[in-house]
Short mmCIF file of C-alpha atoms in Angstrom, two decimals:
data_model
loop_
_atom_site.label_atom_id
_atom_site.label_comp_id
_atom_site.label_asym_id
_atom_site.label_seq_id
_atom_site.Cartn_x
_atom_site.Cartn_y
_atom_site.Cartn_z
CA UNK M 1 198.22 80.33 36.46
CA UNK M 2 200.15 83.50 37.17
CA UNK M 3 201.75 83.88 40.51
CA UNK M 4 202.58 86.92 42.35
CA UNK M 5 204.51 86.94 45.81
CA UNK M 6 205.12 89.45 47.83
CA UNK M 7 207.62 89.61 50.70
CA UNK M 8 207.89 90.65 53.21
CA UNK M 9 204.31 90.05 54.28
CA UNK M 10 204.65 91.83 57.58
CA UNK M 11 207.33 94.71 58.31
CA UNK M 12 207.22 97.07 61.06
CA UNK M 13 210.18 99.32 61.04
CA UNK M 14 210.79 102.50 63.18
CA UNK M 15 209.79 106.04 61.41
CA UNK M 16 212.80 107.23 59.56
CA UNK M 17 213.63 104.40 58.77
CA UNK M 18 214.20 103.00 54.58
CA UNK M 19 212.83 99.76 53.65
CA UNK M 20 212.03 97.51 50.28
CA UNK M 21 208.63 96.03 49.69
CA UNK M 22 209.34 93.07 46.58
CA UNK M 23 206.89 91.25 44.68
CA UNK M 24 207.67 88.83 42.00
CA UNK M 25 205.63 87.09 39.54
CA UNK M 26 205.63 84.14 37.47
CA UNK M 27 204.46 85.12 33.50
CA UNK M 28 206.08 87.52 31.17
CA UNK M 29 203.96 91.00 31.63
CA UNK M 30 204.70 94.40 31.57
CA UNK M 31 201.83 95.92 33.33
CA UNK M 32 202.35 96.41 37.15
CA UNK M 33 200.33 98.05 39.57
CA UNK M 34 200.77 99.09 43.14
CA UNK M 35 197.63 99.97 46.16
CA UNK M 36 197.26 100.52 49.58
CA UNK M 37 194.46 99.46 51.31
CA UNK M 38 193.69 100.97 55.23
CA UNK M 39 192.08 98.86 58.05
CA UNK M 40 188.86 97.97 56.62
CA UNK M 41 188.46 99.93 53.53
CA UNK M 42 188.89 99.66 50.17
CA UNK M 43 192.12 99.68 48.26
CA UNK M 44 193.53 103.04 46.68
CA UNK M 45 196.09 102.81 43.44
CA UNK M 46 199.47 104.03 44.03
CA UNK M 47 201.58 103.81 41.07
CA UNK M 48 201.07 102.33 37.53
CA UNK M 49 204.32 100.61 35.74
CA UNK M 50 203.76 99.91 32.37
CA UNK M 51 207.05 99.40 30.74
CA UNK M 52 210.73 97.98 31.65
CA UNK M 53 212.92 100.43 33.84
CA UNK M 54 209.64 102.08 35.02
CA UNK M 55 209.83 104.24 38.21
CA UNK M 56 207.75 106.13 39.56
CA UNK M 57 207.51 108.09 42.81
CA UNK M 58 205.46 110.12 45.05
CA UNK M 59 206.54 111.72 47.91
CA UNK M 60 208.25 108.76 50.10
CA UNK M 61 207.56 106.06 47.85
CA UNK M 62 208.83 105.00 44.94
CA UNK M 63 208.27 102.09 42.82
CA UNK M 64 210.01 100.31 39.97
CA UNK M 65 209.31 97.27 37.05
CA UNK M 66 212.48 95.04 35.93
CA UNK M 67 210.15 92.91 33.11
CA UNK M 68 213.38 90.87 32.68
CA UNK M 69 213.28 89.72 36.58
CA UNK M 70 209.75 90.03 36.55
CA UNK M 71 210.13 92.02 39.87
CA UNK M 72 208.99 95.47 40.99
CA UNK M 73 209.80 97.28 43.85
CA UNK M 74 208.31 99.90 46.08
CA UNK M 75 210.78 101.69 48.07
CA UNK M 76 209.72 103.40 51.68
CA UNK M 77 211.92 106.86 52.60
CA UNK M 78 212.07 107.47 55.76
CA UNK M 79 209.00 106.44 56.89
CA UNK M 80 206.25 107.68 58.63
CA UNK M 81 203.30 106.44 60.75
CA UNK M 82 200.81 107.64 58.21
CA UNK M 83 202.47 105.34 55.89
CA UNK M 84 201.02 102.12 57.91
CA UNK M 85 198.55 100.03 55.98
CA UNK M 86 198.88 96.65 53.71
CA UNK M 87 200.38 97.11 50.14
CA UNK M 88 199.51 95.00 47.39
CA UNK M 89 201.23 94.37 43.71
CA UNK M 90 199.16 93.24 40.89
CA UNK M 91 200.02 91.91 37.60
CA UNK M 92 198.27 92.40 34.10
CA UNK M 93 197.68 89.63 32.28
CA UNK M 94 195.27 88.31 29.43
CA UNK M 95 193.94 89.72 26.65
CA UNK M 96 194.31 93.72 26.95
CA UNK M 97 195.63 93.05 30.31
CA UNK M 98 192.39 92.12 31.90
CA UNK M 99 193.14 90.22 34.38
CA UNK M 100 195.08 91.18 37.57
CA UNK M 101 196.48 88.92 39.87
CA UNK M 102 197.44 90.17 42.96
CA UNK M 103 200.24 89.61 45.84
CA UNK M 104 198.78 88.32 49.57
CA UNK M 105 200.12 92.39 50.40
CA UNK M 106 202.74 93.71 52.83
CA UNK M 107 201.38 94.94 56.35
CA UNK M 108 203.77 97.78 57.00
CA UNK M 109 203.75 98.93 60.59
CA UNK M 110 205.69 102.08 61.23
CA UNK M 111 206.03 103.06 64.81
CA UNK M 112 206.60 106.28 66.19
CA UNK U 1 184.74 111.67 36.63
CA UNK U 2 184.27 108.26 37.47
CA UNK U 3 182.82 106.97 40.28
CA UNK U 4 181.70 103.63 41.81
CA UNK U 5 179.36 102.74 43.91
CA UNK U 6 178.20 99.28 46.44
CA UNK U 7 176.03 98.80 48.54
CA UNK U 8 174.89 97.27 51.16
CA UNK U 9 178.01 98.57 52.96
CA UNK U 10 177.87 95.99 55.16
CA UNK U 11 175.46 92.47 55.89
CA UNK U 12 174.48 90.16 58.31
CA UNK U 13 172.55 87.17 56.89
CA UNK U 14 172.16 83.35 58.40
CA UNK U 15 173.44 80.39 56.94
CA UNK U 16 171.40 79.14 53.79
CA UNK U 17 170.00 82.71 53.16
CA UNK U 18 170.30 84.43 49.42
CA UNK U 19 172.29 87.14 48.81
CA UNK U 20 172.41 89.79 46.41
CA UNK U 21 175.24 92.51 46.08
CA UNK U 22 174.86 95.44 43.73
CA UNK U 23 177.72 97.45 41.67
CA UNK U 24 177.60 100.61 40.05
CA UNK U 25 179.44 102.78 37.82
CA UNK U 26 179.29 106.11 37.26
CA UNK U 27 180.88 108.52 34.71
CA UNK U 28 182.30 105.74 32.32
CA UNK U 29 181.03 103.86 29.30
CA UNK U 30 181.80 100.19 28.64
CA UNK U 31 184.00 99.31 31.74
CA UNK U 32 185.15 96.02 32.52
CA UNK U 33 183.88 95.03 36.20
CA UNK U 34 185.00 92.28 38.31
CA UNK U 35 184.01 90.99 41.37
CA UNK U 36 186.75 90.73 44.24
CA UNK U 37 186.46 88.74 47.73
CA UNK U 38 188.80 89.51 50.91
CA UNK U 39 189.03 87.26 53.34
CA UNK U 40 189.88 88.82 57.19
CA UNK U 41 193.38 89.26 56.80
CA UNK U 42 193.80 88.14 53.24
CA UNK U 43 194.60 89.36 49.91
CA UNK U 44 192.18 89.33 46.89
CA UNK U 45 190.21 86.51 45.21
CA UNK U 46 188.96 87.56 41.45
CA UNK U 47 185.71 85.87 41.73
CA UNK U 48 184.16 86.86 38.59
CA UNK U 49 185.07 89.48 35.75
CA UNK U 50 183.12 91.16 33.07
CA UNK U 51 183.82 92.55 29.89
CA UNK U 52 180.75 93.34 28.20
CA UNK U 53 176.92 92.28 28.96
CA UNK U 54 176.42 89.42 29.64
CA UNK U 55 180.17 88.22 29.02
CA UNK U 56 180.92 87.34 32.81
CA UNK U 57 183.72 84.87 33.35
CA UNK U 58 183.86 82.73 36.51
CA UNK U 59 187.46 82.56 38.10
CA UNK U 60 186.73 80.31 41.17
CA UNK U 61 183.81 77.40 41.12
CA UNK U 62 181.35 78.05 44.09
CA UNK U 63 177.86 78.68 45.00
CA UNK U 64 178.12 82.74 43.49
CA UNK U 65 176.84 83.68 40.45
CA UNK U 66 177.01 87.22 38.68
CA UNK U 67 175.47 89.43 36.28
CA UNK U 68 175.30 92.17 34.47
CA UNK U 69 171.78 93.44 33.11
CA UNK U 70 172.93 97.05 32.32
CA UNK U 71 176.43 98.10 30.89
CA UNK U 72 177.89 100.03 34.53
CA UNK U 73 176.04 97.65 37.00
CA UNK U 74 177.10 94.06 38.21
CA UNK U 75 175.78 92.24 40.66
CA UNK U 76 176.93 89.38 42.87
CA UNK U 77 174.13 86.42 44.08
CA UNK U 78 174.05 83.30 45.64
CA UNK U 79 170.74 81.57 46.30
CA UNK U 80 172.50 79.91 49.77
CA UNK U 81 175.07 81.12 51.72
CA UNK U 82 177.93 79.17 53.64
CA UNK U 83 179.87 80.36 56.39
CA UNK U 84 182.70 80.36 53.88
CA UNK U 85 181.24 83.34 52.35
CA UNK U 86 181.83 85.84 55.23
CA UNK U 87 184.40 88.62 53.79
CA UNK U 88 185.00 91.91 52.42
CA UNK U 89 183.57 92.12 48.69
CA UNK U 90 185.26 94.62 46.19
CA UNK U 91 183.69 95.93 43.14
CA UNK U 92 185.93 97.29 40.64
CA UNK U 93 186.33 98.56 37.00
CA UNK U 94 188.71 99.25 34.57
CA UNK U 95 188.86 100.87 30.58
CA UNK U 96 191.66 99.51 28.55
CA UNK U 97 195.30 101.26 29.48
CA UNK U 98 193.73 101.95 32.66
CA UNK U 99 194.42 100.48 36.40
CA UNK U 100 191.45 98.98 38.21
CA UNK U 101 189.80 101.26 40.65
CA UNK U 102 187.90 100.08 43.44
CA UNK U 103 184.21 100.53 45.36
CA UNK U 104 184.32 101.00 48.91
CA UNK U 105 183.46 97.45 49.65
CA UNK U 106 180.57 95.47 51.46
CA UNK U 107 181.31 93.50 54.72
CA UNK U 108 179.50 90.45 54.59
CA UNK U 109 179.08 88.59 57.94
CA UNK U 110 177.08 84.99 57.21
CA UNK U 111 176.17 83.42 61.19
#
């Protein structure tokens, strides 16, 4: 079965501050997707990867797929307290991609 | 556009108790749907995913079932619920090319 990690699973970090969210997987795939999901609600998508060298970015964060590693990236710019909330990376798998597996997420904390 | 729809938002039900979760979809033909638990403080379980009618897969062996009787609704049963069963379910669906996108959930608490 595919396997997705995600590390760190908890980061607080002071606003301004730049920080790397990783999440690796086990499976060839080239179909990576990030969300955010607030304190009890649903989750929101972020950024869809769909090819080696991918990046993508809006406004403070940016993401990134290295299919060869089989690691993505999302990238924090000088963060800021609306930027709190868990993160999650899921992987595409299965016929026409399917299937996602997801990461356990990333609780980012950013304190004023 | 598309959108997706759950309810109850959230449920209280005893131990032993059925359960019945609904799922619709709005604004889309032929989605796939899948059926997502959170536990408190967790990430995501794919319970059970859909890509037709009546093509349901089950990802994790438990006391849930699904189905789908129409092409944009899915619903989630069980005819007994364990304590086990307390969590956040997600309802989401995807087209082909597409990311999944995501209902706004249902809390359920089983005492």
């Amino acid at each position: 079965e595919l396997k997705v990690e995600q590390n760190p699973l908890f980061l607080s970090m002071q606003e301004g501050k730049n920080y790397t969210i990783y999440c690796n997987y086990s499976t060839t795939s080239d179909r990576l997707y990030w969300y955010r999901q607030d304190p009890g609600k649903s989750l929101e998508s972020l950024f869809v990867l769909l090819s080696n060298g991918a990046v993508k970015q809006e406004g403070r964060l940016m993401a990134s797929l290295d299919t060869k590693a089989r690691l993505s990236t999302l990238h924090i710019t000088a963060a800021v307290h609306d930027l709190s909330a868990t993160y999650f990376c899921a992987v595409g798998a299965g016929y026409n991609f399917n299937k996602f597996y997801f990461g356990s997420g990333t609780k980012l904390n950013v304190k004023p | 556009s598309q959108t997706i729809h759950q309810w109850p938002a959230t449920l209280v039900q005893p131990v032993g108790s059925p359960l019945s979760l609904e799922c619709t979809v709005e604004g889309t033909s032929n989605p796939n749907l899948y059926w997502y638990r959170q536990a408190a403080g967790r990430g995501l379980q794919l319970l059970f995913y859909s890509i037709g009618i009546d093509q349901i897969s089950s990802e994790v062996p438990q006391n849930l079932s699904a189905s789908r009787p129409q092409d944009r609704q899915f619903i989630l049963s069980s005819k007994k619920l364990l304590l086990s069963d307390s969590g956040f379910y997600l309802c989401a669906w995807r087209t082909t090319g597409r990311e999944q996108y995501f209902g706004p959930g249902t809390r359920l608490t089983v005492t």
